[in-house]
PDB file of C-alpha atoms in Angstrom:
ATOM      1  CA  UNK A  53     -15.293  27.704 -31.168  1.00 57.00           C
ATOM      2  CA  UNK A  54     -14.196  30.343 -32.953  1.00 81.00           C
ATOM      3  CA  UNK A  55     -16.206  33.998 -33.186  1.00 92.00           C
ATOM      4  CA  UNK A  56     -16.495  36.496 -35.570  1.00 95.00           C
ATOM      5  CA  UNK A  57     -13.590  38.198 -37.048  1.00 96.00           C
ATOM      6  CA  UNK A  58     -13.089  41.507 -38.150  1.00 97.00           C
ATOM      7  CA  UNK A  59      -9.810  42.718 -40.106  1.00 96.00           C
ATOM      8  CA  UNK A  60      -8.187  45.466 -39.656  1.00 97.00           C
ATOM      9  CA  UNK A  61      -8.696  46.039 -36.223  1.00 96.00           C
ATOM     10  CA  UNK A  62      -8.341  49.598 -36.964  1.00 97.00           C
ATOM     11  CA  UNK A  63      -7.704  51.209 -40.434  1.00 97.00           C
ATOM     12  CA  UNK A  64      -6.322  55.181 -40.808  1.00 97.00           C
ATOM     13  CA  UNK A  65      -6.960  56.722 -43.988  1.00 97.00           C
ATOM     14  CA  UNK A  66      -7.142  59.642 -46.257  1.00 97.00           C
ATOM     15  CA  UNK A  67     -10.684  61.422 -47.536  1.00 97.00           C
ATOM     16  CA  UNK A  68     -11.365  60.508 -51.080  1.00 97.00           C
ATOM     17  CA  UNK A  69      -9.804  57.139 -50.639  1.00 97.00           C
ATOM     18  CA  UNK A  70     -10.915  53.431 -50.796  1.00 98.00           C
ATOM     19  CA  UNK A  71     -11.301  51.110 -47.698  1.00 98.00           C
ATOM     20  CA  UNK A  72     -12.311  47.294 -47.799  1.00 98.00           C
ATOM     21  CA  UNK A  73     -13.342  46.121 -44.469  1.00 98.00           C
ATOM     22  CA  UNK A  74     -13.406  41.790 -44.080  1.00 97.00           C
ATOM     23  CA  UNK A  75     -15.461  39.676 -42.049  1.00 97.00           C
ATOM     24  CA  UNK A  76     -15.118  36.093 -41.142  1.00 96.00           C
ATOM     25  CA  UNK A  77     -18.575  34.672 -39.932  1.00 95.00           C
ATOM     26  CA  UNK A  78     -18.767  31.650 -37.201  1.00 93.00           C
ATOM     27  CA  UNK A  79     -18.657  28.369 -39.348  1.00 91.00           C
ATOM     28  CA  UNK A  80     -21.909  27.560 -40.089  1.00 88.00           C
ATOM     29  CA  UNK A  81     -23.712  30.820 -39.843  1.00 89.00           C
ATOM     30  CA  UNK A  82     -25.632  31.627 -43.115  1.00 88.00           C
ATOM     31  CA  UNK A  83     -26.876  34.983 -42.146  1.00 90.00           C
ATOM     32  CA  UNK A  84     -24.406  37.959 -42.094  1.00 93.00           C
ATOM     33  CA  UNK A  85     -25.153  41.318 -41.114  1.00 94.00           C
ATOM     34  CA  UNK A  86     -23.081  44.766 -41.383  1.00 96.00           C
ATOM     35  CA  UNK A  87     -24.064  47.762 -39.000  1.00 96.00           C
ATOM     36  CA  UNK A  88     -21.788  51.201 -38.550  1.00 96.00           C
ATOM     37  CA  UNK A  89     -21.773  52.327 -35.301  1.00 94.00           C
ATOM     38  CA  UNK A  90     -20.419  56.318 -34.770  1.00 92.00           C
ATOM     39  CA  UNK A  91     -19.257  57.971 -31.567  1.00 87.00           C
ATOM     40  CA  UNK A  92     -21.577  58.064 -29.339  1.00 81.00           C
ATOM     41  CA  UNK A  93     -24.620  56.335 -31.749  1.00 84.00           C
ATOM     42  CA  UNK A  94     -26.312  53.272 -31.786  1.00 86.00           C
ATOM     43  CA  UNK A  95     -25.774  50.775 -34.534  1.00 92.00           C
ATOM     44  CA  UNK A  96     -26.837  51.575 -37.583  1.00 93.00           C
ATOM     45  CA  UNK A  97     -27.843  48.656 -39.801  1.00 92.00           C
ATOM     46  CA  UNK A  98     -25.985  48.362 -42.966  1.00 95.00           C
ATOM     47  CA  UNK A  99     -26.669  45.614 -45.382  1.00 94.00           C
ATOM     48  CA  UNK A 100     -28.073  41.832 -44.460  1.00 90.00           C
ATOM     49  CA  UNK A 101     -26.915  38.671 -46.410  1.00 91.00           C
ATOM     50  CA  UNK A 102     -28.854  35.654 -46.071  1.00 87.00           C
ATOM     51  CA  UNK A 103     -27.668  32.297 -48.077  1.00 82.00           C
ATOM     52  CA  UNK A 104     -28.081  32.320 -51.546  1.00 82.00           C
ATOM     53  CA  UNK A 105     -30.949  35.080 -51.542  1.00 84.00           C
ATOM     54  CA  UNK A 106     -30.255  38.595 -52.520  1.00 87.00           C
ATOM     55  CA  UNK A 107     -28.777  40.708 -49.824  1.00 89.00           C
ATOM     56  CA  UNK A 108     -30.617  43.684 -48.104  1.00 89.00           C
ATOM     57  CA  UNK A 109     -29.093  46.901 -48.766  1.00 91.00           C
ATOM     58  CA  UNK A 110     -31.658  49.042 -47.733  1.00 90.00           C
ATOM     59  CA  UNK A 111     -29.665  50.294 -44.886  1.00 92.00           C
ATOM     60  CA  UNK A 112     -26.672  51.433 -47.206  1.00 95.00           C
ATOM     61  CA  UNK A 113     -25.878  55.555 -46.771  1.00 94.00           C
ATOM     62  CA  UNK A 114     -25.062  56.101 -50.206  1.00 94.00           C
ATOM     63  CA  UNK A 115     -24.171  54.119 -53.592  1.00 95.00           C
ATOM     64  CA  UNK A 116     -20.245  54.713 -51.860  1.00 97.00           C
ATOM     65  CA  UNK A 117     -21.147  51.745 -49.847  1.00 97.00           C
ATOM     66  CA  UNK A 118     -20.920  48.031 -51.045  1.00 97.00           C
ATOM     67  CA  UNK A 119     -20.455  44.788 -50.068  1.00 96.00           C
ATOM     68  CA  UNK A 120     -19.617  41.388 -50.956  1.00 95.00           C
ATOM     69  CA  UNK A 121     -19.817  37.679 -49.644  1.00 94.00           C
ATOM     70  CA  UNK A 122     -18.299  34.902 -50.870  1.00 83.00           C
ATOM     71  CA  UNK A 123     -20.525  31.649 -50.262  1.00 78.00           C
ATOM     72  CA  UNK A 124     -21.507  31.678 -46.866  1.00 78.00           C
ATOM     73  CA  UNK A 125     -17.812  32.218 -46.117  1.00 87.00           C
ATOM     74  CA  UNK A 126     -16.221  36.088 -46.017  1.00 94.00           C
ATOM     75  CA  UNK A 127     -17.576  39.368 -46.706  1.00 96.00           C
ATOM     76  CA  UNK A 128     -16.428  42.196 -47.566  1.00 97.00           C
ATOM     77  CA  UNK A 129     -17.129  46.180 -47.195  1.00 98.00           C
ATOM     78  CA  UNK A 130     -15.933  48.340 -49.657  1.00 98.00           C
ATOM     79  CA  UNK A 131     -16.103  52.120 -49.274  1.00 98.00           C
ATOM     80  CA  UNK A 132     -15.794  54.699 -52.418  1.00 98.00           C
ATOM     81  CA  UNK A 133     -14.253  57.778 -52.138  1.00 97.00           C
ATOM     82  CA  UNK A 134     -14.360  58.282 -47.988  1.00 97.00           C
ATOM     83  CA  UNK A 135     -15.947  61.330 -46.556  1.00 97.00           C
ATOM     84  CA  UNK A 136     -15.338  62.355 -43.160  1.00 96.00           C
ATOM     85  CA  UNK A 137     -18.548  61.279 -42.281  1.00 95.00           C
ATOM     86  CA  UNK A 138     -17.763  57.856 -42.875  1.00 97.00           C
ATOM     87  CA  UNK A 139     -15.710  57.394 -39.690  1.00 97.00           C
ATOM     88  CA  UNK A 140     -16.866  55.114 -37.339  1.00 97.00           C
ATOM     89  CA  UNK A 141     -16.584  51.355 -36.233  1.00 96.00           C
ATOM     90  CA  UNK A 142     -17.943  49.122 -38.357  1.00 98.00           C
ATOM     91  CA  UNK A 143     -19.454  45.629 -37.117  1.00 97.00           C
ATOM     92  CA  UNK A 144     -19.848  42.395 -38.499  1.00 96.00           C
ATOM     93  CA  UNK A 145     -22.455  39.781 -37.123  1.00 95.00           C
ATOM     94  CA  UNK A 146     -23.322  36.303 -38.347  1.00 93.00           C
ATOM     95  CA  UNK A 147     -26.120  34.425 -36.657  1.00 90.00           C
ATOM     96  CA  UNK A 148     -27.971  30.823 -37.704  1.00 87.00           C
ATOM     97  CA  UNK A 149     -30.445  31.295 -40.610  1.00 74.00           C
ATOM     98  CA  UNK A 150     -33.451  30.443 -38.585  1.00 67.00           C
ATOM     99  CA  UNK A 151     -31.978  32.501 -35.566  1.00 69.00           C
ATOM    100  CA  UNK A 152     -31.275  35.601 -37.342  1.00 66.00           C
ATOM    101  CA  UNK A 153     -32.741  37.801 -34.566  1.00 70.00           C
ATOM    102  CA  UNK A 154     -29.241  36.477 -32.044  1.00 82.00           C
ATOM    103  CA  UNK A 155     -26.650  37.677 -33.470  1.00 89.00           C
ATOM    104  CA  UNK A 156     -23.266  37.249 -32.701  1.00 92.00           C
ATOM    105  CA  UNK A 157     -21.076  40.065 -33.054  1.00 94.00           C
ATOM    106  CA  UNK A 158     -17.263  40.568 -33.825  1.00 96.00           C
ATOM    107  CA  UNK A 159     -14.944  43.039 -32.211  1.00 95.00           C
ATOM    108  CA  UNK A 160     -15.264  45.419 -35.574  1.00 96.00           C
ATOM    109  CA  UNK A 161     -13.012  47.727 -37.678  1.00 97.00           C
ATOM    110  CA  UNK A 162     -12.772  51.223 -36.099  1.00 97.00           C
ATOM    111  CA  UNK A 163     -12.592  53.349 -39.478  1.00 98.00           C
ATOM    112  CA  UNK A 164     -11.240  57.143 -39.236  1.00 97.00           C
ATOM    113  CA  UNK A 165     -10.816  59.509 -42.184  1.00 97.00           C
ATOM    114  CA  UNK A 166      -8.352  62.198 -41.892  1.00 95.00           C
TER     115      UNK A 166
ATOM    116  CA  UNK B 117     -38.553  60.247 -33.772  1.00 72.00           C
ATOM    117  CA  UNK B 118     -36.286  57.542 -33.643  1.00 82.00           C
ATOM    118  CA  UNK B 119     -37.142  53.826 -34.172  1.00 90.00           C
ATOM    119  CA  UNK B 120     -35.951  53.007 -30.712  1.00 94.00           C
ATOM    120  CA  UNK B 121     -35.462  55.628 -28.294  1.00 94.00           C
ATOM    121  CA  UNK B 122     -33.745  54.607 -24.484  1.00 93.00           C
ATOM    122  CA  UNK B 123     -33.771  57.148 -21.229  1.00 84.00           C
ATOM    123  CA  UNK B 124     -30.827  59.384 -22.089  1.00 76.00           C
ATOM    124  CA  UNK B 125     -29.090  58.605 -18.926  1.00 85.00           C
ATOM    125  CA  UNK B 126     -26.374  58.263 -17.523  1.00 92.00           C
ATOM    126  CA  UNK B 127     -27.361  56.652 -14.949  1.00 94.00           C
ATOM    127  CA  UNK B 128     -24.676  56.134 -11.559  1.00 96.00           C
ATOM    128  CA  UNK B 129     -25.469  54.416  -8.791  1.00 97.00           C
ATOM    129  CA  UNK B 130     -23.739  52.333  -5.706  1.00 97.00           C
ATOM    130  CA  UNK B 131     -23.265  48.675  -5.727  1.00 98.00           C
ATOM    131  CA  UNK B 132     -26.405  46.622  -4.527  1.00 97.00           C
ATOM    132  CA  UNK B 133     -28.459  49.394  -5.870  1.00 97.00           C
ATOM    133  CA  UNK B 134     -31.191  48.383  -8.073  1.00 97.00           C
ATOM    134  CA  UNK B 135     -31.848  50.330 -11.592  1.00 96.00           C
ATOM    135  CA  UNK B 136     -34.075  50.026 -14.190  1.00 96.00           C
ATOM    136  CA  UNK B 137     -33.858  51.113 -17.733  1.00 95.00           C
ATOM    137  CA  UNK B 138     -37.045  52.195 -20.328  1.00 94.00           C
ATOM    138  CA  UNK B 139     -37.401  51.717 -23.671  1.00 95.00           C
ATOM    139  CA  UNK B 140     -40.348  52.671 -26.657  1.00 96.00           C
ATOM    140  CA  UNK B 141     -40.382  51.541 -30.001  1.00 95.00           C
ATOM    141  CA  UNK B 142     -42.363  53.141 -32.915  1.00 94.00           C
ATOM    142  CA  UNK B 143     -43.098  49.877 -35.531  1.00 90.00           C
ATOM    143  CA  UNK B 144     -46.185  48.565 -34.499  1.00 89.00           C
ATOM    144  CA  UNK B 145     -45.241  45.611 -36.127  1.00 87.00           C
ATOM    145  CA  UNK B 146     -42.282  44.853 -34.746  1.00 88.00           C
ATOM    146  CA  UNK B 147     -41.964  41.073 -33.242  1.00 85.00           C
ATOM    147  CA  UNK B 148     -38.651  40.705 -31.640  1.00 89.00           C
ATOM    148  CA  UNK B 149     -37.077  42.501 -28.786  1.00 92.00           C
ATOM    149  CA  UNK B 150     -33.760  42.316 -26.889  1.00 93.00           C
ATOM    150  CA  UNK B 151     -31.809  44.132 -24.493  1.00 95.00           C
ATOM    151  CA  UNK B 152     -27.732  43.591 -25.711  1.00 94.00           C
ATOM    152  CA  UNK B 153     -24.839  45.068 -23.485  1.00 96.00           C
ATOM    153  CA  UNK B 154     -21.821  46.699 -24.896  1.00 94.00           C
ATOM    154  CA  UNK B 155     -18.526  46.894 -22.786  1.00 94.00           C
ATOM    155  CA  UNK B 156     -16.351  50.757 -23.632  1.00 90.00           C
ATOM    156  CA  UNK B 157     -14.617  49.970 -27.003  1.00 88.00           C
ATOM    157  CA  UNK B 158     -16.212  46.386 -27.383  1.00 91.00           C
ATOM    158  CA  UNK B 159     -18.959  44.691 -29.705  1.00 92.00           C
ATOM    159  CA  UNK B 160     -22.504  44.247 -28.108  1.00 93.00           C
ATOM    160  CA  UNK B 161     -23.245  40.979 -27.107  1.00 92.00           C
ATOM    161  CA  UNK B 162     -26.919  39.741 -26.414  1.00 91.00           C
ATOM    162  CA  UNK B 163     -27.866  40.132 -22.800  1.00 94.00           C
ATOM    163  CA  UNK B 164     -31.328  38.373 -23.438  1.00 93.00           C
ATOM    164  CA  UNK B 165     -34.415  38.221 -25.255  1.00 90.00           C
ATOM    165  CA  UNK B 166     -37.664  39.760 -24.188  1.00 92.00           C
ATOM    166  CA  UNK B 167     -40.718  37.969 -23.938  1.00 84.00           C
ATOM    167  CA  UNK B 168     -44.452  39.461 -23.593  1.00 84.00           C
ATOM    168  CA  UNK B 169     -44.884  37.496 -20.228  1.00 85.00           C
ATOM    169  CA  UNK B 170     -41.674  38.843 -18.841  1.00 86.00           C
ATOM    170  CA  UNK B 171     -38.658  37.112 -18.242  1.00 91.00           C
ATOM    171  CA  UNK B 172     -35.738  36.770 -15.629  1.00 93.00           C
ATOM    172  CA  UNK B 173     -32.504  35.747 -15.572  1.00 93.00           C
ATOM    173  CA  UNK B 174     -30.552  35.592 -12.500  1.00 96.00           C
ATOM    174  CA  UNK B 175     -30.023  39.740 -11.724  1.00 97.00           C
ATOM    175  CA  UNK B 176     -31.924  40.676 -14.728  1.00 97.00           C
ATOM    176  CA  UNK B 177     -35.549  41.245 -15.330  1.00 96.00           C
ATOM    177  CA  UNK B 178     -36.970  42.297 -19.086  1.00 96.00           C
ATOM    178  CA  UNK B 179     -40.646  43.056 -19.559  1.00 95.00           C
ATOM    179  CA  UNK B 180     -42.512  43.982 -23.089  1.00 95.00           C
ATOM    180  CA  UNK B 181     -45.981  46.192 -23.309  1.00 94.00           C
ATOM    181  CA  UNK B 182     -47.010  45.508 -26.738  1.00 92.00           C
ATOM    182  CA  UNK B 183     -49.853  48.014 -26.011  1.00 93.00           C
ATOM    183  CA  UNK B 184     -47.664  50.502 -24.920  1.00 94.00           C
ATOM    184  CA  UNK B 185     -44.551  49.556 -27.311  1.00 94.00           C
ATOM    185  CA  UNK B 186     -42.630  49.634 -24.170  1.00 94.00           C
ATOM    186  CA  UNK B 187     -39.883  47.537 -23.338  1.00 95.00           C
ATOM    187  CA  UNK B 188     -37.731  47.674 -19.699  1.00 95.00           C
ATOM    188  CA  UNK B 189     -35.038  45.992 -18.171  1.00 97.00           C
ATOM    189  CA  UNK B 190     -34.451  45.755 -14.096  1.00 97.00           C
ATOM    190  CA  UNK B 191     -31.129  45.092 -12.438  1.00 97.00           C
ATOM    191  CA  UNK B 192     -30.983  44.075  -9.531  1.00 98.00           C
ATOM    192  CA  UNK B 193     -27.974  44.201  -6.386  1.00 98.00           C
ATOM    193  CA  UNK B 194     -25.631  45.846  -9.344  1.00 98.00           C
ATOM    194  CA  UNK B 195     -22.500  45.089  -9.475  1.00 97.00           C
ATOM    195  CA  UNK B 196     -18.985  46.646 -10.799  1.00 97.00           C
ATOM    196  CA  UNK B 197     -19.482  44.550 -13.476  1.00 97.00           C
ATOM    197  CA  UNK B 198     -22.280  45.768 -14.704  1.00 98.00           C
ATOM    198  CA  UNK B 199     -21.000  48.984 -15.550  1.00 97.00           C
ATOM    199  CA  UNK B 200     -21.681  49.126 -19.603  1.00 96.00           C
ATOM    200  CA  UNK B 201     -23.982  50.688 -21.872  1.00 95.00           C
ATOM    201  CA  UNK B 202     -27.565  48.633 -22.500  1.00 96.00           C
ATOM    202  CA  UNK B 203     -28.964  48.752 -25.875  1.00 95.00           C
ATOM    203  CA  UNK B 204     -32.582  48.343 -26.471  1.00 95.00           C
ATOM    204  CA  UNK B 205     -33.017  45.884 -30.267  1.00 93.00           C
ATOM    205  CA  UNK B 206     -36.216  45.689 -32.203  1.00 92.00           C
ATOM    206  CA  UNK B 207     -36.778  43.256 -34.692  1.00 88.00           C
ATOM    207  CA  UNK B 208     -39.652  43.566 -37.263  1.00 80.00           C
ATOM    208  CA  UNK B 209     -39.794  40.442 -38.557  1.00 72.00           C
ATOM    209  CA  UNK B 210     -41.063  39.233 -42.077  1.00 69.00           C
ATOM    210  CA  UNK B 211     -39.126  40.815 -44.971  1.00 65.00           C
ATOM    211  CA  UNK B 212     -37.284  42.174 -42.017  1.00 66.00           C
ATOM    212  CA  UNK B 213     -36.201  39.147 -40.251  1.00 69.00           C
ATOM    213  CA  UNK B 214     -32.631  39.878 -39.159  1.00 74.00           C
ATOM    214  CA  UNK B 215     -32.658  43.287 -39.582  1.00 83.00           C
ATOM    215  CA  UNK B 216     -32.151  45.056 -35.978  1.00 88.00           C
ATOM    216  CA  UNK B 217     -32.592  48.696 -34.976  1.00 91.00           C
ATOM    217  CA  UNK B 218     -30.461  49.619 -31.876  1.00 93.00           C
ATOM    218  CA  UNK B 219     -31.604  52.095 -29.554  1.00 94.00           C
ATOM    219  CA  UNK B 220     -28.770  54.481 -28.427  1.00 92.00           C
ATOM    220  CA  UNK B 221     -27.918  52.620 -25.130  1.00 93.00           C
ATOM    221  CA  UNK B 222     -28.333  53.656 -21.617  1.00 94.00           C
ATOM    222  CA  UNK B 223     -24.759  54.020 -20.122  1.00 94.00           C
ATOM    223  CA  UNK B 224     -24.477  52.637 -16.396  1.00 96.00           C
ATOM    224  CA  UNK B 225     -21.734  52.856 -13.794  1.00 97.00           C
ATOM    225  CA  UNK B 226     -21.876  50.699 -10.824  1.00 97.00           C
ATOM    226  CA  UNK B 227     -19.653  52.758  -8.133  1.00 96.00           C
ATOM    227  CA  UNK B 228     -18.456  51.090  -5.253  1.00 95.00           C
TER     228      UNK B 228
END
């Protein structure tokens, strides 16, 4: 079936503007996780969605960072007012609700600001 | 100190060679451990789990020292293919469930 997909692929853009970075989970998957990941770095949890409970955040940078999901359908990552800093690629994972330790990942949004 | 620190590496070595990789965690409480590969430019995909008893699969053996918070994986007769980088996951568990921590990786080349 199908995996986890990540639009854009990659995504240019200036510092002080907005970026929205999507995610389509694996039909099915309830749990949805975002995690940064700069040169060179591990992964960096982000934020964790889980059903209808309220999402983690605790791994959120700064109040710049938000994110959405829809159901248990998309999700969204919106960046504020991007720093230089903020480059990096930024991956999606989905994984069963009572498997959320395997996660599947998708092929990410590589995220540079000029 | 880091959550999840990995030997710095890189490590190169010829085919058939057999390498192994350390990892330490800090959270005593953590419940969960993996070893995930990541190809250059690609996601990280789950390698496999780690188990206190130890575990193989095929190439690949992972072993866990909860007393030491110590985690390891051995390859074995490497191949090209397993040139990558190996990242070390911790899970805590409980509110935590879900949430990983990624070690940096350990990058290996397989040379011919």
């Amino acid at each position: 079936g199908a995996g986890v997909s990540q639009s854009p692929s990659n995504k240019v853009t200036e510092k002080g503007k907005d970026v929205e970075l999507r995610c389509d989970p694996i039909s099915g998957h309830t749990a949805l996780y975002w995690y940064r990941q700069r040169l060179g770095q591990g992964l960096e949890f982000l934020i964790y969605f889980q059903g209808n409970s309220a999402p983690d955040k605790s791994g959120l940078p700064s109040d710049r960072f938000s994110a959405e999901r829809t159901g248990e359908s998309v999700s969204t990552l919106t960046i504020q007012r991007t720093q230089q800093e903020d480059s990096a690629v930024y991956l999606c994972a989905s994984s069963l609700e009572y498997s959320a330790d395997t996660q599947y990942f998708g092929p990410g949004t590589r995220l540079t600001v000029l | 100190r880091k959550e999840v620190e990995q030997d710095p590496g890189p490590f190169n070595v010829p085919e058939g060679a057999t390498v192994a990789f350390n990892c330490t965690y800090s959270n005593s409480a953590s419940q969960s451990f993996f070893w995930y590969r990541q190809d250059c430019r690609k996601e990280p995909k789950l390698l496999m789990s780690v188990y206190s008893s130890g575990n193989e699969d095929g190439r690949f053996t992972a072993q866990l020292n909860r007393a030491s918070q110590y985690i390891s994986l051995l390859i074995r007769d490497s191949k090209l293919s397993d040139s990558a980088t190996y990242l070390c996951v911790v899970s805590a568990g409980g509110t935590s469930y879900g949430k990983l921590t990624f070690g940096q990786g350990t990058i290996l080349t397989v040379h011919p």
